[in-house]
Short mmCIF file of C-alpha atoms in Angstrom, two decimals:
data_model
loop_
_atom_site.label_atom_id
_atom_site.label_comp_id
_atom_site.label_asym_id
_atom_site.label_seq_id
_atom_site.Cartn_x
_atom_site.Cartn_y
_atom_site.Cartn_z
CA MET A 134 -9.17 -13.22 -15.80
CA LYS A 135 -7.11 -15.87 -13.91
CA ILE A 136 -7.54 -15.85 -10.01
CA ALA A 137 -4.72 -17.94 -7.75
CA VAL A 138 -6.39 -19.34 -4.36
CA LEU A 139 -3.43 -19.34 -2.12
CA LYS A 140 -1.99 -21.81 1.04
CA GLU A 141 -2.64 -20.11 4.24
CA LYS A 142 0.95 -19.49 5.91
CA TRP A 143 0.10 -18.34 9.07
CA PRO A 144 0.80 -20.61 12.12
CA ASN A 145 -3.15 -21.88 13.19
CA GLU A 146 -4.63 -20.88 10.29
CA THR A 147 -6.52 -23.86 8.77
CA ARG A 148 -8.81 -22.49 6.53
CA VAL A 149 -8.79 -21.76 2.47
CA ALA A 150 -10.62 -18.57 0.92
CA ALA A 151 -12.19 -21.24 -1.73
CA SER A 152 -13.95 -24.36 -1.83
CA PRO A 153 -15.09 -26.75 -5.23
CA GLU A 154 -18.17 -25.15 -5.04
CA THR A 155 -17.19 -21.18 -5.55
CA VAL A 156 -14.57 -22.77 -7.48
CA LYS A 157 -17.25 -24.00 -10.27
CA LYS A 158 -19.13 -20.39 -9.89
CA LEU A 159 -15.99 -18.83 -10.64
CA ILE A 160 -15.25 -20.67 -13.77
CA GLY A 161 -18.79 -19.98 -14.67
CA LEU A 162 -18.51 -16.26 -14.57
CA GLY A 163 -15.78 -16.73 -17.34
CA ALA A 164 -12.83 -16.71 -14.52
CA GLU A 165 -10.05 -19.29 -14.60
CA VAL A 166 -8.90 -20.62 -11.19
CA VAL A 167 -5.69 -22.00 -9.84
CA VAL A 168 -5.30 -23.31 -6.59
CA GLU A 169 -1.87 -23.62 -4.75
CA LYS A 170 -0.97 -27.27 -4.04
CA ASN A 171 -2.88 -28.82 -0.62
CA ALA A 172 -4.48 -24.87 -0.08
CA GLY A 173 -6.98 -26.67 1.51
CA LYS A 174 -5.76 -29.72 3.21
CA SER A 175 -6.36 -28.44 6.71
CA ALA A 176 -10.06 -27.84 5.97
CA SER A 177 -10.09 -31.27 4.44
CA ILE A 178 -10.48 -30.38 1.27
CA SER A 179 -8.34 -32.68 -1.58
CA ASP A 180 -6.32 -30.83 -4.32
CA GLU A 181 -8.57 -33.57 -6.44
CA ALA A 182 -11.97 -31.92 -5.34
CA PHE A 183 -10.76 -28.49 -6.34
CA LYS A 184 -9.34 -30.30 -9.90
CA ASP A 185 -13.00 -32.32 -10.12
CA ALA A 186 -14.32 -28.37 -9.67
CA GLY A 187 -12.62 -27.06 -12.93
CA ALA A 188 -9.27 -25.37 -11.45
CA ALA A 189 -5.53 -26.28 -11.84
CA VAL A 190 -3.37 -26.99 -8.82
CA ALA A 191 -0.30 -24.96 -8.42
CA ALA A 192 2.81 -27.06 -7.21
CA SER A 193 3.46 -23.45 -5.54
CA GLU A 194 3.08 -20.41 -4.56
CA LYS A 195 5.24 -18.85 -6.71
CA ALA A 196 3.40 -20.94 -9.35
CA ALA A 197 -0.69 -19.81 -8.58
CA LEU A 198 0.92 -15.96 -8.88
CA GLN A 199 2.19 -16.44 -11.98
CA GLY A 200 -0.16 -14.22 -14.23
CA ALA A 201 -2.56 -14.24 -11.72
CA ASP A 202 -4.88 -10.82 -11.78
CA VAL A 203 -6.94 -11.77 -8.40
CA VAL A 204 -5.51 -13.38 -5.80
CA LEU A 205 -7.78 -14.79 -2.51
CA LYS A 206 -6.76 -15.91 1.05
CA VAL A 207 -7.97 -15.75 4.06
CA ARG A 208 -5.41 -13.72 6.20
CA ARG A 209 -3.20 -11.14 4.51
CA PRO A 210 0.15 -12.09 3.53
CA MET A 211 3.10 -12.47 6.05
CA LEU A 212 6.16 -9.52 5.79
CA ALA A 213 9.24 -10.49 6.35
CA ALA A 214 9.49 -9.67 9.92
CA GLU A 215 6.51 -11.88 10.63
CA GLY A 216 8.43 -15.17 9.60
CA GLU A 217 8.33 -14.79 5.56
CA ASP A 218 7.75 -12.07 2.72
CA GLU A 219 4.99 -13.06 0.91
CA LEU A 220 4.62 -9.97 -1.10
CA ALA A 221 7.68 -10.68 -2.74
CA GLY A 222 6.16 -12.86 -4.77
CA PHE A 223 3.33 -10.88 -5.56
CA ALA A 224 3.03 -8.50 -8.80
CA ASN A 225 2.40 -5.10 -9.51
CA GLY A 226 -0.93 -4.47 -10.00
CA GLN A 227 -2.63 -7.75 -8.90
CA VAL A 228 -5.85 -7.50 -6.65
CA LEU A 229 -5.68 -8.82 -3.01
CA CYS A 230 -8.80 -10.25 -1.33
CA CYS A 231 -8.48 -11.17 2.20
CA GLN A 232 -8.63 -10.23 5.56
CA MET A 233 -6.71 -7.67 6.21
CA ASP A 234 -7.15 -6.19 9.63
CA ALA A 235 -6.04 -2.94 8.16
CA LEU A 236 -7.28 -0.33 11.02
CA THR A 237 -4.23 -2.18 13.25
CA GLU A 238 -1.63 -3.40 10.37
CA PRO A 239 -0.30 0.09 9.30
CA GLY A 240 3.46 -2.02 8.34
CA PHE A 241 1.49 -3.97 6.12
CA VAL A 242 -0.97 -1.64 4.51
CA ALA A 243 1.83 0.60 3.57
CA ALA A 244 3.65 -2.56 2.64
CA ALA A 245 0.71 -3.64 0.20
CA ALA A 246 0.62 0.00 -1.29
CA LYS A 247 4.61 0.10 -1.73
CA ALA A 248 3.98 -3.58 -3.51
CA GLY A 249 1.82 -2.20 -6.28
CA LEU A 250 -1.50 -4.18 -4.99
CA THR A 251 -4.98 -3.28 -5.28
CA ALA A 252 -5.88 -4.67 -1.90
CA PHE A 253 -9.21 -4.84 -0.37
CA ALA A 254 -9.51 -5.75 3.02
CA LEU A 255 -12.95 -8.31 3.66
CA GLU A 256 -13.11 -7.27 7.56
CA LEU A 257 -14.20 -3.56 6.46
CA ILE A 258 -17.23 -5.16 4.25
CA PRO A 259 -20.44 -2.28 5.14
CA ARG A 260 -22.96 -2.79 7.17
CA ILE A 261 -25.56 -2.63 4.56
CA SER A 262 -28.63 -5.28 3.60
CA ARG A 263 -26.77 -5.67 0.04
CA ALA A 264 -23.55 -7.30 1.45
CA GLN A 265 -24.70 -9.06 4.19
CA SER A 266 -23.44 -12.14 1.83
CA MET A 267 -20.23 -10.97 1.79
CA ASP A 268 -19.80 -10.16 5.40
CA ILE A 269 -16.92 -12.18 6.91
CA LEU A 270 -16.84 -11.27 10.18
CA SER A 271 -20.49 -12.17 10.61
CA SER A 272 -20.18 -15.72 8.95
CA GLN A 273 -17.08 -16.64 10.59
CA SER A 274 -18.19 -15.09 14.44
CA ASN A 275 -20.98 -17.25 14.20
CA LEU A 276 -18.97 -20.75 13.95
CA ALA A 277 -16.74 -18.72 16.73
CA GLY A 278 -19.99 -18.59 18.76
CA TYR A 279 -20.79 -22.14 18.69
CA LYS A 280 -17.40 -23.60 18.89
CA SER A 281 -16.71 -21.53 21.74
CA VAL A 282 -19.76 -23.67 23.64
CA LEU A 283 -18.31 -26.68 22.77
CA ASP A 284 -15.29 -25.84 24.12
CA ALA A 285 -16.90 -24.88 27.22
CA ALA A 286 -18.08 -28.04 27.55
CA TYR A 287 -15.30 -29.93 26.85
CA GLU A 288 -13.23 -27.95 29.56
CA PHE A 289 -16.55 -28.03 32.33
CA GLY A 290 -16.39 -30.37 34.45
CA ARG A 291 -20.07 -31.25 34.89
CA ALA A 292 -23.00 -31.73 32.29
CA PHE A 293 -24.72 -28.72 30.34
CA PRO A 294 -28.86 -29.85 30.66
CA MET A 295 -30.81 -30.86 34.27
CA MET A 296 -30.66 -34.63 34.56
CA MET A 297 -32.94 -36.45 36.70
CA THR A 298 -31.95 -39.36 37.53
CA ALA A 299 -32.49 -42.06 40.44
CA ALA A 300 -29.09 -41.42 42.10
CA GLY A 301 -30.32 -37.29 42.53
CA THR A 302 -30.83 -34.80 39.68
CA VAL A 303 -27.84 -32.77 38.31
CA PRO A 304 -28.68 -29.17 38.11
CA PRO A 305 -28.26 -27.42 34.74
CA ALA A 306 -25.02 -25.26 34.19
CA ARG A 307 -25.48 -21.23 34.14
CA VAL A 308 -23.72 -19.93 31.00
CA PHE A 309 -23.16 -15.73 30.76
CA ILE A 310 -22.21 -14.19 27.29
CA MET A 311 -20.65 -11.42 27.31
CA GLY A 312 -20.82 -9.42 24.33
CA VAL A 313 -24.17 -10.10 22.25
CA GLY A 314 -23.15 -9.58 18.48
CA VAL A 315 -23.21 -12.64 15.92
CA ALA A 316 -21.01 -14.79 17.64
CA GLY A 317 -22.67 -13.94 21.00
CA LEU A 318 -25.91 -14.76 19.96
CA GLN A 319 -24.83 -17.82 18.57
CA ALA A 320 -23.27 -19.05 21.59
CA ILE A 321 -26.62 -18.55 23.36
CA ALA A 322 -28.69 -20.47 20.88
CA THR A 323 -25.78 -23.19 21.34
CA ALA A 324 -26.10 -23.09 25.22
CA LYS A 325 -30.07 -23.24 25.25
CA ARG A 326 -29.70 -26.47 22.82
CA LEU A 327 -27.38 -27.84 25.67
CA GLY A 328 -29.71 -27.01 28.03
CA ALA A 329 -27.83 -24.48 30.03
CA ILE A 330 -29.63 -21.25 32.00
CA VAL A 331 -28.05 -18.65 29.93
CA SER A 332 -27.94 -14.98 30.44
CA ALA A 333 -26.11 -12.33 28.54
CA THR A 334 -24.79 -8.63 28.62
CA ASP A 335 -24.23 -6.18 26.14
CA VAL A 336 -23.97 -2.18 25.87
CA ARG A 337 -26.08 -2.19 22.81
CA PRO A 338 -30.23 -1.50 23.55
CA ALA A 339 -30.80 -3.02 21.10
CA THR A 340 -29.61 -6.49 21.53
CA LYS A 341 -31.78 -6.63 24.79
CA GLU A 342 -35.06 -7.79 22.42
CA GLN A 343 -32.86 -10.58 20.69
CA VAL A 344 -31.44 -12.17 24.00
CA GLU A 345 -34.99 -12.74 25.47
CA SER A 346 -35.82 -13.79 21.98
CA LEU A 347 -33.78 -16.88 22.23
CA GLY A 348 -34.91 -17.09 25.60
CA ALA A 349 -32.19 -16.03 28.07
CA SER A 350 -32.15 -13.12 30.49
CA PHE A 351 -30.39 -10.08 29.80
CA VAL A 352 -27.97 -7.98 32.15
CA ALA A 353 -27.10 -4.59 31.88
CA VAL A 354 -27.23 -0.97 33.43
CA GLU A 355 -29.61 0.57 31.48
CA ASP A 356 -29.05 4.23 31.82
CA GLU A 357 -29.78 6.88 29.49
CA GLU A 358 -25.99 6.17 28.09
CA PHE A 359 -27.01 2.78 27.66
CA GLN A 360 -29.57 4.10 24.88
CA GLN A 361 -27.33 5.87 22.93
CA ALA A 362 -24.66 3.32 22.98
CA GLN A 363 -24.62 1.58 19.74
CA THR A 364 -23.38 2.99 16.48
CA GLU A 365 -24.84 3.56 12.84
CA GLY A 366 -22.74 0.56 11.61
CA GLY A 367 -24.62 -1.41 14.62
CA TYR A 368 -21.18 -1.62 16.49
CA ALA A 369 -20.69 -0.93 20.72
CA LYS A 370 -19.34 2.39 21.06
CA GLU A 371 -16.91 3.38 23.66
CA MET A 372 -18.42 3.68 27.17
CA SER A 373 -17.50 6.39 29.59
CA ASP A 374 -15.49 5.36 32.67
CA ALA A 375 -18.68 6.32 35.04
CA TYR A 376 -20.93 3.49 33.11
CA LYS A 377 -18.39 0.98 33.07
CA ALA A 378 -17.71 1.27 36.48
CA LYS A 379 -21.83 0.70 37.11
CA GLN A 380 -21.79 -1.90 34.79
CA ALA A 381 -18.62 -3.84 36.23
CA LYS A 382 -20.41 -3.87 39.64
CA LEU A 383 -22.94 -5.35 38.67
CA ILE A 384 -21.22 -7.76 35.83
CA ALA A 385 -18.88 -8.61 39.13
CA GLU A 386 -22.04 -9.53 40.90
CA THR A 387 -23.48 -11.42 37.97
CA ILE A 388 -20.35 -13.69 37.34
CA ALA A 389 -19.85 -14.93 40.82
CA LYS A 390 -23.05 -17.20 40.06
CA GLN A 391 -21.87 -18.54 36.66
CA ASP A 392 -20.16 -21.98 35.57
CA ILE A 393 -19.54 -20.61 32.90
CA VAL A 394 -18.88 -17.00 30.67
CA ILE A 395 -17.90 -16.67 27.21
CA CYS A 396 -16.35 -13.19 25.67
CA THR A 397 -17.10 -12.22 22.81
CA ALA A 398 -16.53 -8.30 22.33
CA LEU A 399 -14.68 -6.73 19.99
CA ILE A 400 -14.22 -2.96 18.76
CA PRO A 401 -13.24 -2.43 15.13
CA GLY A 402 -9.77 -0.91 14.70
CA ARG A 403 -9.12 -1.00 18.55
CA PRO A 404 -7.61 -3.46 21.24
CA ALA A 405 -10.11 -5.72 22.88
CA PRO A 406 -11.96 -3.85 25.82
CA ARG A 407 -10.95 -5.62 28.95
CA LEU A 408 -14.76 -7.09 30.88
CA VAL A 409 -13.59 -9.44 33.19
CA SER A 410 -10.68 -8.29 35.78
CA GLU A 411 -8.92 -10.59 38.43
CA ASP A 412 -10.76 -8.95 41.22
CA MET A 413 -13.57 -10.72 38.94
CA LEU A 414 -11.92 -13.87 39.02
CA LYS A 415 -11.54 -14.37 42.38
CA THR A 416 -15.14 -14.31 42.86
CA MET A 417 -16.52 -17.07 40.61
CA LYS A 418 -16.54 -20.70 41.28
CA PRO A 419 -14.17 -23.21 41.72
CA GLY A 420 -13.80 -25.34 38.03
CA ALA A 421 -15.78 -22.09 36.54
CA VAL A 422 -14.49 -22.15 32.57
CA LEU A 423 -14.30 -18.39 30.35
CA ILE A 424 -13.96 -18.65 26.99
CA ASP A 425 -12.05 -15.35 25.38
CA LEU A 426 -12.94 -15.06 21.93
CA ALA A 427 -11.21 -11.97 22.03
CA VAL A 428 -7.59 -12.98 23.47
CA GLU A 429 -6.11 -12.27 19.75
CA ALA A 430 -7.60 -8.94 19.91
CA GLY A 431 -5.99 -7.99 23.57
CA GLY A 432 -8.55 -9.85 24.87
CA ASN A 433 -11.58 -9.65 27.25
CA VAL A 434 -10.48 -11.56 30.38
CA ALA A 435 -7.59 -10.63 32.98
CA GLY A 436 -5.29 -13.14 32.45
CA SER A 437 -5.79 -14.95 29.33
CA VAL A 438 -3.27 -16.21 27.21
CA ALA A 439 -3.30 -16.37 23.08
CA GLY A 440 -3.32 -19.99 22.45
CA LYS A 441 -3.61 -21.58 25.67
CA VAL A 442 -5.63 -22.69 28.88
CA VAL A 443 -4.93 -21.27 32.04
CA THR A 444 -6.01 -21.87 35.27
CA LYS A 445 -6.28 -18.81 37.59
CA HIS A 446 -7.87 -18.30 40.91
CA GLY A 447 -9.68 -21.84 40.52
CA VAL A 448 -10.97 -20.86 36.84
CA LYS A 449 -10.04 -22.10 33.59
CA ILE A 450 -9.51 -19.54 31.02
CA VAL A 451 -9.59 -20.55 27.42
CA GLY A 452 -7.73 -18.66 25.12
CA HIS A 453 -7.72 -21.00 21.52
CA HIS A 454 -6.70 -19.22 18.34
CA ASN A 455 -8.21 -18.76 15.51
CA VAL A 456 -11.13 -19.93 16.83
CA PRO A 457 -13.04 -20.71 13.17
CA GLY A 458 -10.47 -22.12 12.23
CA ARG A 459 -11.00 -24.91 14.46
CA ILE A 460 -14.23 -26.23 12.73
CA ALA A 461 -12.15 -25.29 9.44
CA GLU A 462 -13.86 -27.04 6.42
CA ASP A 463 -17.03 -25.10 7.65
CA ALA A 464 -15.56 -21.84 8.24
CA SER A 465 -13.80 -22.02 4.85
CA LYS A 466 -17.06 -22.75 2.72
CA LEU A 467 -18.39 -20.39 4.63
CA PHE A 468 -15.95 -17.37 3.38
CA ALA A 469 -15.32 -18.59 0.31
CA ARG A 470 -19.11 -18.04 -0.79
CA ASN A 471 -18.71 -14.89 1.24
CA VAL A 472 -15.47 -13.91 -1.38
CA LEU A 473 -17.36 -15.21 -4.13
CA ASN A 474 -20.48 -13.33 -3.52
CA PHE A 475 -18.04 -10.44 -2.85
CA LEU A 476 -16.29 -10.64 -6.53
CA THR A 477 -19.07 -11.63 -8.38
CA PRO A 478 -20.62 -7.88 -8.76
CA MET A 479 -17.27 -6.88 -10.10
CA ILE A 480 -16.48 -9.15 -12.76
CA ASP A 481 -17.93 -7.67 -15.92
CA GLN A 482 -20.06 -10.14 -17.80
CA GLU A 483 -18.64 -8.88 -21.45
CA SER A 484 -14.79 -8.72 -20.88
CA LYS A 485 -15.03 -11.23 -18.16
CA ALA A 486 -12.33 -9.05 -15.89
CA LEU A 487 -12.96 -7.19 -12.73
CA LYS A 488 -14.26 -3.78 -13.20
CA ILE A 489 -13.81 -1.81 -9.89
CA ASP A 490 -16.08 0.68 -9.77
CA MET A 491 -15.32 3.22 -6.72
CA ALA A 492 -19.17 4.64 -6.66
CA ASP A 493 -19.72 1.78 -4.96
CA GLU A 494 -20.30 1.88 -1.24
CA ILE A 495 -19.02 -1.88 -0.62
CA VAL A 496 -16.02 -0.83 -3.14
CA ALA A 497 -14.92 2.33 -1.69
CA GLY A 498 -15.77 0.78 1.97
CA THR A 499 -12.99 -2.30 1.56
CA LEU A 500 -10.36 -1.08 -1.06
CA ILE A 501 -7.41 -0.24 0.68
CA THR A 502 -4.56 0.15 -1.49
CA ARG A 503 -4.56 1.09 -4.96
CA ASP A 504 -1.81 2.58 -7.77
CA GLY A 505 0.94 2.43 -4.97
CA SER A 506 -1.66 4.74 -2.65
CA ILE A 507 -2.98 4.15 0.45
CA VAL A 508 -6.81 5.19 -0.33
CA HIS A 509 -9.12 4.34 2.28
CA PRO A 510 -10.16 7.05 4.05
CA LYS A 511 -10.15 6.04 7.73
CA LEU A 512 -6.43 5.49 6.79
CA SER A 513 -5.88 8.67 4.77
CA GLY A 514 -3.01 10.06 7.65
CA ALA A 515 -1.11 6.70 6.69
CA ALA A 516 1.60 7.83 4.09
CA ALA A 517 1.22 6.80 0.89
CA ALA A 518 3.72 4.93 -0.78
CA PRO A 519 5.16 5.41 -4.29
CA ALA A 520 4.37 3.42 -7.04
CA PRO A 521 6.99 0.47 -7.68
CA GLU A 522 8.45 0.46 -10.54
CA LYS A 523 8.38 -2.24 -13.36
CA ASN A 524 10.84 -2.90 -15.90
CA GLY A 525 12.53 0.72 -15.32
CA GLU A 526 8.73 2.38 -15.35
CA THR A 527 6.62 3.50 -12.84
CA ALA A 528 3.47 1.55 -13.29
CA ALA A 529 0.85 3.25 -15.02
CA LYS A 530 -2.62 3.91 -13.33
CA GLY A 531 -5.27 2.04 -14.14
CA ASP A 532 -8.57 -0.15 -13.11
#
């Protein structure tokens, strides 16, 4: 089985889907690994490091894809309308594993089906104990939460901890975290380590104990709707307009007292919820900083702009692209381990080939396209594409 690791083509994508560590382990499982030249350059992983781990280095994407059974990427391939038709280099039947944003990118899903790819969307890894080591959202969000606090500290014109000096006392910064998932919890922990006074909010009742265990205070309207505001998968539910109004009033009062606000709220398959309105911005202190980690999904903050730091009403709004990619080396290594842990159970010990077991809930939860069709249950309403022809004949179905 040949595994190809491709260089990322999207702007601002600095990560790579393999590391020397995972290359060694994949080879140990019986795979042949080829890495596209300079695939790890932006993540400070050299071609020589991949070679030392046992991988071959291909001079081009085309060469890396030639004969590959499995293709690894961080983000999905680009389409022609997005600047480059990466799928044109793929062969019918190849397995693609990457973050695909499948629930919000129907055009790509249809294109992957048309290309005959067996495509796994790694962002759809089920939230079960067995899959925790495969969860790319958690590993990358953890780093994003950490980096968001450092980005806030960079933009903030004051210190984080209380400092007592002969010239007087510097008060601690007040940091408010909106959305207490993996990113939010890491942001709380990081801000606390830097000496800030930290508070946090989330609509999921289970997060209250987590917030308080990290030494932060919890802010929320804790009514009956709040007690039911979490899905079985651990995600936040969309709240009613009445609850949103009550919560917005409380948050507005809280935000006015903060120096730094970090927004992390995302709802899978939907635009990011708006947490901070322009009216709220007007109440904030001059020089306050807002970090919008959801900016690429529509943004939690009114006026945030993807890829820019803007100032509105005296408040800096930070909307960096690809925050995990701002710590590219660590983000790549964690992503690569997630991918390794995802692939390992599917590699047959005898044949050393990939064996796809549709009875496995991890496989069923992530498999998007196969044999020219869209197969994921959440996308069952999408139009299926016919299997592409190869050498004048329709490709045969099979594992």
